[in-house]
Coordinates of N, CA, C and O in Angstrom, one line a residue:
M25 N -20.7 134.5 94.9 CA -19.3 134.7 95.3 C -18.8 133.3 96.3 O -19.6 132.6 96.7
S26 N -17.6 133.2 96.2 CA -17.3 131.8 96.4 C -17.1 131.6 98.0 O -17.2 133.0 98.8
Q27 N -17.1 130.5 98.3 CA -17.0 130.3 99.8 C -15.8 130.5 100.4 O -15.6 130.8 101.6
Y28 N -14.7 130.6 99.8 CA -13.5 131.5 100.3 C -13.2 132.9 100.2 O -13.4 133.6 99.0
S29 N -12.5 133.5 101.0 CA -12.5 134.8 101.0 C -11.6 135.4 102.1 O -11.2 134.6 102.9
I30 N -10.9 136.5 101.9 CA -9.6 136.7 102.7 C -10.1 137.8 103.6 O -10.8 138.7 103.2
V31 N -10.0 137.6 104.8 CA -10.4 138.7 105.9 C -9.4 138.8 107.0 O -8.6 138.1 107.2
A32 N -9.6 140.1 107.6 CA -8.5 140.3 108.6 C -9.3 140.9 109.8 O -10.2 141.7 109.7
E33 N -9.0 140.4 110.9 CA -9.6 141.0 112.2 C -8.7 141.2 113.3 O -7.6 140.6 113.4
M34 N -8.9 142.0 114.4 CA -8.3 142.1 115.2 C -8.5 141.3 116.4 O -9.6 141.1 117.0
V35 N -7.5 140.9 116.9 CA -7.6 139.8 118.0 C -6.6 139.9 119.0 O -5.5 140.9 118.8
Q36 N -6.5 139.5 120.4 CA -5.8 139.6 121.4 C -4.2 138.7 121.1 O -4.4 137.5 120.8
S37 N -3.4 139.3 121.3 CA -1.9 138.6 121.1 C -2.0 137.5 122.5 O -2.5 137.6 123.6
N38 N -1.3 136.5 122.0 CA -1.0 135.4 123.2 C -0.1 135.5 124.0 O -0.1 135.4 125.1
K39 N 1.1 136.6 123.8 CA 2.1 137.0 124.4 C 2.2 138.1 125.3 O 2.7 138.3 126.0
S40 N 0.9 138.9 125.0 CA 1.0 140.1 125.6 C -0.4 140.5 125.6 O -1.5 139.9 125.2
N41 N -0.9 141.7 126.0 CA -2.2 142.4 126.0 C -2.2 143.1 124.8 O -3.4 143.8 124.8
N42 N -1.7 143.2 123.9 CA -1.5 144.0 122.7 C -2.5 143.4 121.7 O -2.7 142.2 122.0
N43 N -3.4 144.2 121.1 CA -3.8 143.5 119.8 C -3.3 143.6 118.6 O -2.3 144.4 118.3
V44 N -3.5 142.4 117.8 CA -2.8 142.2 116.4 C -4.0 142.0 115.4 O -4.9 141.6 115.9
W45 N -3.4 141.8 114.0 CA -4.3 141.6 113.1 C -4.1 140.3 112.8 O -3.0 139.7 112.4
F46 N -5.1 139.4 112.5 CA -5.2 138.1 112.3 C -5.9 138.1 110.9 O -7.0 138.2 110.6
V47 N -4.9 137.6 109.9 CA -5.4 137.6 108.6 C -5.6 136.2 108.0 O -4.4 135.4 108.2
H48 N -6.6 135.7 107.4 CA -6.8 134.3 107.0 C -7.8 134.4 105.9 O -8.5 135.1 105.6
V49 N -7.9 132.8 105.4 CA -8.7 132.8 104.4 C -9.9 131.9 105.0 O -9.7 130.8 105.7
T50 N -11.3 132.5 104.8 CA -12.6 131.6 105.5 C -12.6 130.4 104.8 O -12.4 130.3 103.9
G51 N -12.8 129.4 105.8 CA -13.4 128.1 105.3 C -12.0 127.2 105.0 O -12.2 126.4 104.5
C52 N -10.9 127.7 105.4 CA -9.6 127.1 105.5 C -8.8 127.0 106.5 O -8.6 128.0 107.0
D53 N -8.4 125.8 107.1 CA -7.5 125.9 108.2 C -6.1 125.6 107.9 O -4.9 125.4 108.8
N54 N -5.5 126.0 106.6 CA -4.2 125.6 106.4 C -3.6 126.9 107.0 O -3.7 127.9 106.8
P55 N -2.4 126.3 107.8 CA -1.6 127.3 108.5 C -0.7 128.3 107.5 O -0.2 129.3 107.8
E56 N -0.5 127.6 106.1 CA 0.2 128.7 105.1 C -0.8 129.6 104.6 O -0.3 130.9 104.3
L57 N -2.0 129.9 104.9 CA -2.8 130.5 104.4 C -3.4 131.7 105.6 O -4.4 132.2 105.5
Q58 N -2.7 131.7 106.7 CA -3.1 132.6 107.8 C -1.8 133.4 108.4 O -0.8 132.8 108.3
G59 N -1.8 134.3 108.8 CA -0.9 134.8 109.8 C -1.3 136.2 110.6 O -2.5 136.6 110.4
Y60 N -0.6 136.6 111.4 CA -0.5 137.6 112.5 C 0.4 138.6 112.1 O 1.4 138.5 111.7
C61 N -0.3 139.8 112.2 CA 0.5 141.1 111.7 C 0.3 142.2 113.1 O -0.9 142.4 113.5
K62 N 1.4 142.9 113.2 CA 1.2 143.9 114.4 C 0.6 145.2 113.9 O -0.1 145.9 114.8
H63 N 0.8 145.5 112.6 CA 0.3 146.7 112.1 C -0.8 146.5 110.9 O -0.8 145.8 110.2
A64 N -1.7 147.6 110.7 CA -2.8 147.6 109.9 C -2.2 147.6 108.2 O -2.4 146.8 107.5
I65 N -1.0 148.2 108.1 CA -0.7 148.3 107.0 C 0.2 147.1 106.3 O 0.1 146.7 105.4
K66 N 0.8 146.2 107.4 CA 1.5 144.9 107.2 C 0.1 144.0 106.8 O 0.5 143.2 106.2
A67 N -0.8 144.1 107.5 CA -2.1 143.2 107.5 C -2.5 143.2 106.0 O -2.8 142.5 105.3
M68 N -2.5 144.6 105.6 CA -3.1 144.8 104.0 C -2.2 144.3 103.3 O -2.8 143.6 102.2
Q69 N -1.1 144.4 103.4 CA 0.1 143.9 102.4 C -0.2 142.3 102.3 O -0.2 141.8 101.3
F70 N -0.2 141.7 103.6 CA -0.5 140.1 103.6 C -1.7 140.1 102.9 O -1.6 138.6 102.2
C71 N -2.7 140.8 103.0 CA -3.9 140.3 102.2 C -3.6 140.2 100.8 O -4.4 139.2 100.2
F72 N -3.1 141.0 100.3 CA -2.7 141.2 98.9 C -1.8 140.1 98.4 O -1.8 139.6 97.4
I73 N -1.0 139.5 99.4 CA 0.0 138.6 99.2 C -1.0 137.0 99.0 O -0.6 136.3 98.2
L74 N -1.8 136.8 99.9 CA -2.9 135.9 99.9 C -3.2 135.7 98.7 O -3.8 134.5 98.1
K75 N -3.9 137.0 98.3 CA -4.4 137.2 97.0 C -4.1 136.7 95.8 O -4.4 136.0 95.0
A76 N -2.9 137.1 95.5 CA -1.9 136.6 94.7 C -1.4 135.1 94.6 O -1.5 134.4 93.6
R77 N -1.3 134.7 95.8 CA -1.3 133.2 95.9 C -2.5 132.1 95.7 O -2.4 131.1 94.9
T78 N -3.6 132.9 96.1 CA -4.6 132.0 96.1 C -5.8 132.4 95.3 O -6.6 131.5 94.8
Q79 N -5.5 133.5 94.6 CA -6.8 134.1 93.6 C -8.0 134.2 94.2 O -9.0 134.2 93.7
F80 N -8.1 134.2 95.7 CA -9.5 134.4 96.4 C -9.7 136.0 96.6 O -8.7 136.5 96.9
P81 N -10.7 136.2 96.6 CA -11.1 137.9 96.9 C -10.9 138.3 98.1 O -11.1 137.5 99.3
I82 N -10.7 139.5 98.5 CA -10.7 140.3 99.7 C -11.9 141.0 100.0 O -12.2 141.5 99.0
E83 N -12.4 140.6 101.1 CA -13.7 141.3 101.3 C -13.5 142.7 101.4 O -12.7 143.3 102.0
D84 N -14.6 143.5 101.3 CA -14.5 144.9 101.0 C -14.4 145.4 102.3 O -13.6 146.5 102.5
N85 N -15.2 145.1 103.4 CA -14.9 145.6 104.5 C -14.0 145.4 105.3 O -13.5 146.2 106.2
T86 N -13.2 144.5 104.9 CA -11.9 144.2 105.5 C -11.0 145.3 105.0 O -10.0 146.0 105.9
L87 N -10.7 145.5 103.9 CA -9.9 146.7 103.4 C -10.4 147.9 103.8 O -9.3 148.8 104.2
E88 N -11.5 148.1 103.9 CA -11.9 149.6 104.4 C -11.6 149.6 105.8 O -11.3 150.6 106.3
Q89 N -11.8 148.6 106.7 CA -11.5 148.6 108.1 C -10.1 148.9 108.2 O -9.4 149.8 109.0
L90 N -9.1 147.9 107.5 CA -7.6 148.3 107.7 C -7.0 149.6 107.1 O -6.3 150.3 107.9
K91 N -7.8 150.2 106.0 CA -7.5 151.6 105.7 C -7.8 152.6 106.7 O -7.3 153.6 106.9
S92 N -9.0 152.5 107.3 CA -9.4 153.4 108.2 C -8.6 153.4 109.4 O -8.2 154.5 110.2
Y93 N -8.4 152.3 110.1 CA -7.6 151.8 111.3 C -6.2 152.6 111.1 O -5.6 153.3 111.9
Y94 N -5.6 152.1 109.8 CA -4.1 152.7 109.6 C -4.4 154.2 109.7 O -3.5 155.0 110.1
A95 N -5.2 154.7 108.9 CA -5.4 156.4 108.9 C -5.5 157.0 110.4 O -5.0 158.1 110.4
E96 N -6.4 156.2 111.1 CA -6.7 157.0 112.4 C -5.5 156.9 113.4 O -5.3 157.6 114.2
N97 N -4.9 155.7 113.4 CA -4.1 155.3 114.4 C -2.7 155.1 114.0 O -1.6 155.3 115.0
E98 N -2.1 154.7 113.0 CA -0.8 154.4 112.9 C 0.1 155.3 111.8 O 1.2 155.1 111.6
K99 N -0.7 156.2 111.0 CA 0.1 156.7 109.9 C 0.9 157.5 110.4 O 2.2 157.8 110.0
G100 N 0.9 158.4 111.3 CA 2.0 159.3 111.8 C 2.9 158.7 112.8 O 4.3 159.0 112.7
K101 N 2.6 157.3 113.5 CA 3.5 156.7 114.3 C 4.7 155.8 113.7 O 5.7 155.5 114.0
L102 N 4.2 155.3 112.6 CA 5.1 154.4 111.7 C 5.9 155.2 110.8 O 6.1 155.7 109.8
Q103 N 7.2 155.2 111.6 CA 8.4 156.0 110.9 C 9.3 155.3 109.7 O 9.8 155.7 108.8
W104 N 8.8 153.8 109.9 CA 9.8 153.0 109.0 C 9.1 152.7 107.6 O 9.7 152.1 106.8
Y105 N 7.8 152.9 107.7 CA 6.9 152.9 106.4 C 7.1 154.0 105.5 O 6.6 155.0 106.0
K106 N 7.8 154.0 104.4 CA 7.7 155.0 103.6 C 7.0 154.7 102.1 O 8.0 153.7 101.7
P107 N 6.0 155.3 101.7 CA 5.6 154.6 100.5 C 6.6 155.1 99.2 O 7.5 156.1 99.2
R108 N 6.6 154.2 98.3 CA 7.4 154.4 97.1 C 7.1 155.5 96.3 O 5.9 155.7 96.2
T109 N 8.1 156.4 96.0 CA 7.8 157.4 95.2 C 8.6 157.0 93.7 O 9.5 156.6 93.6
P110 N 8.1 157.7 92.5 CA 8.7 157.4 91.5 C 10.2 158.4 91.4 O 10.0 159.5 92.1
K111 N 11.1 157.8 90.8 CA 12.5 158.7 90.8 C 12.4 159.7 90.0 O 11.8 159.6 89.0
E112 N 12.6 160.8 90.6 CA 12.7 161.9 89.7 C 14.1 162.0 88.7 O 15.2 161.5 88.9
E113 N 13.9 162.5 87.6 CA 14.7 162.5 86.5 C 15.9 163.5 87.0 O 15.6 164.8 87.6
A114 N 17.0 163.2 86.8 CA 18.0 164.3 87.3 C 18.1 165.4 86.3 O 18.4 165.2 85.1
Q115 N 18.1 166.5 86.8 CA 18.2 167.8 86.2 C 19.6 168.4 86.2 O 19.7 168.5 87.3
P116 N 20.1 168.8 85.2 CA 21.5 169.3 85.6 C 21.1 170.7 86.4 O 20.4 171.6 86.2
T117 N 22.1 171.1 87.4 CA 22.1 172.0 88.4 C 23.6 172.7 88.3 O 24.5 172.0 87.8
E118 N 24.0 173.6 89.2 CA 25.1 174.1 89.5 C 26.0 173.3 90.1 O 27.5 173.3 90.0
A119 N 25.5 172.4 90.9 CA 26.3 171.5 91.6 C 26.9 170.4 90.9 O 28.0 170.0 91.0
V120 N 26.4 170.2 89.6 CA 27.1 169.1 88.7 C 28.5 169.7 88.2 O 29.1 168.9 87.9
E121 N 28.6 170.8 88.2 CA 29.6 171.3 87.6 C 30.8 171.5 88.4 O 31.9 171.4 88.0
E122 N 30.4 171.5 89.8 CA 31.6 171.5 90.8 C 31.9 170.3 91.2 O 33.0 170.2 91.9
Q123 N 31.4 169.2 90.7 CA 32.0 167.6 90.9 C 33.3 167.5 90.2 O 33.5 167.8 88.8
P124 N 34.3 166.9 90.7 CA 35.5 166.7 90.2 C 35.4 165.7 88.9 O 34.5 165.0 88.6
A125 N 36.4 166.1 88.1 CA 36.2 165.3 86.8 C 36.5 163.8 86.9 O 37.2 163.3 87.8
E126 N 36.3 163.2 86.1 CA 36.5 161.4 86.1 C 38.0 161.3 86.3 O 38.5 160.0 86.7
D127 N 38.9 162.0 85.6 CA 40.4 161.7 85.9 C 40.9 161.7 87.2 O 41.9 161.0 87.4
A128 N 40.2 162.6 88.0 CA 40.7 162.5 89.5 C 40.0 161.3 90.2 O 39.5 161.5 91.3
Q129 N 40.2 160.3 90.0 CA 39.9 159.0 90.5 C 40.8 158.6 91.7 O 42.2 158.8 91.6
P130 N 40.6 158.0 92.8 CA 41.4 157.6 94.1 C 42.3 156.6 93.4 O 42.1 155.8 92.5
K131 N 43.4 156.5 94.0 CA 44.5 155.5 93.6 C 44.2 154.1 93.9 O 43.5 154.0 95.2
K132 N 44.4 153.1 93.0 CA 43.9 151.8 93.2 C 44.8 151.2 94.5 O 46.1 151.7 94.4
R133 N 44.2 150.4 94.9 CA 45.3 149.4 96.1 C 45.9 148.5 95.3 O 45.2 147.8 94.8
T134 N 47.2 148.3 95.7 CA 47.8 147.2 94.9 C 48.5 146.3 95.8 O 48.6 146.9 97.5
R135 N 48.8 145.1 95.9 CA 49.5 144.3 96.7 C 51.0 144.7 96.6 O 51.7 145.1 95.9
R136 N 51.6 144.5 98.1 CA 53.2 144.8 98.2 C 53.8 143.5 97.9 O 53.5 142.4 98.3
T137 N 54.9 143.8 97.6 CA 55.8 142.8 97.1 C 56.7 142.7 98.5 O 56.9 143.4 99.1
K138 N 57.6 141.5 98.3 CA 58.4 141.3 99.5 C 59.4 142.5 99.6 O 59.9 142.8 100.5
K139 N 59.9 142.6 98.3 CA 60.9 143.9 98.1 C 60.6 145.2 98.9 O 61.3 145.7 99.7
Q140 N 59.2 145.7 98.7 CA 58.7 146.6 99.0 C 58.3 146.7 100.7 O 58.8 147.6 101.4
I141 N 58.3 145.5 101.0 CA 58.0 145.1 102.4 C 59.4 145.3 103.2 O 59.4 145.9 104.4
E142 N 60.5 144.6 102.5 CA 61.7 144.8 103.2 C 62.3 146.3 103.1 O 63.0 146.6 104.2
E143 N 62.1 147.2 102.2 CA 62.4 148.3 102.1 C 61.8 149.1 103.2 O 62.5 150.0 103.8
V144 N 60.5 149.1 103.6 CA 60.0 149.8 104.5 C 60.3 149.5 106.0 O 60.6 150.1 106.8
A145 N 60.9 147.9 106.2 CA 61.2 147.4 107.4 C 62.5 148.3 107.5 O 62.9 148.2 108.9
A146 N 63.2 148.3 106.5 CA 64.8 148.7 106.9 C 64.9 150.3 107.4 O 64.2 150.9 107.5

């Protein structure tokens, strides 16, 4: 196993009493290869970003720890995170028939000429 690996650990934030996830590469002090995340799901995403950048492995216990913490503490609370779902193929329904035809497009806006402006003002 290489001397470099990607790990995530929970540390206390400098600015508050909250705990945050510190994601970094072991054996490397480069600030580009480390970061802080508030949520476990974001820490997991950052681990995979670092893996894509550096090709270093992610420790197995780190992934398990992030998955379990997310499932226990954050899964129902995070409303902004919605996993991607494949787009369903549109199937024709009755609502499709009720839609207006393409001929009934809204009127396009055009510029007014000086003559039209004078007519409206008069």
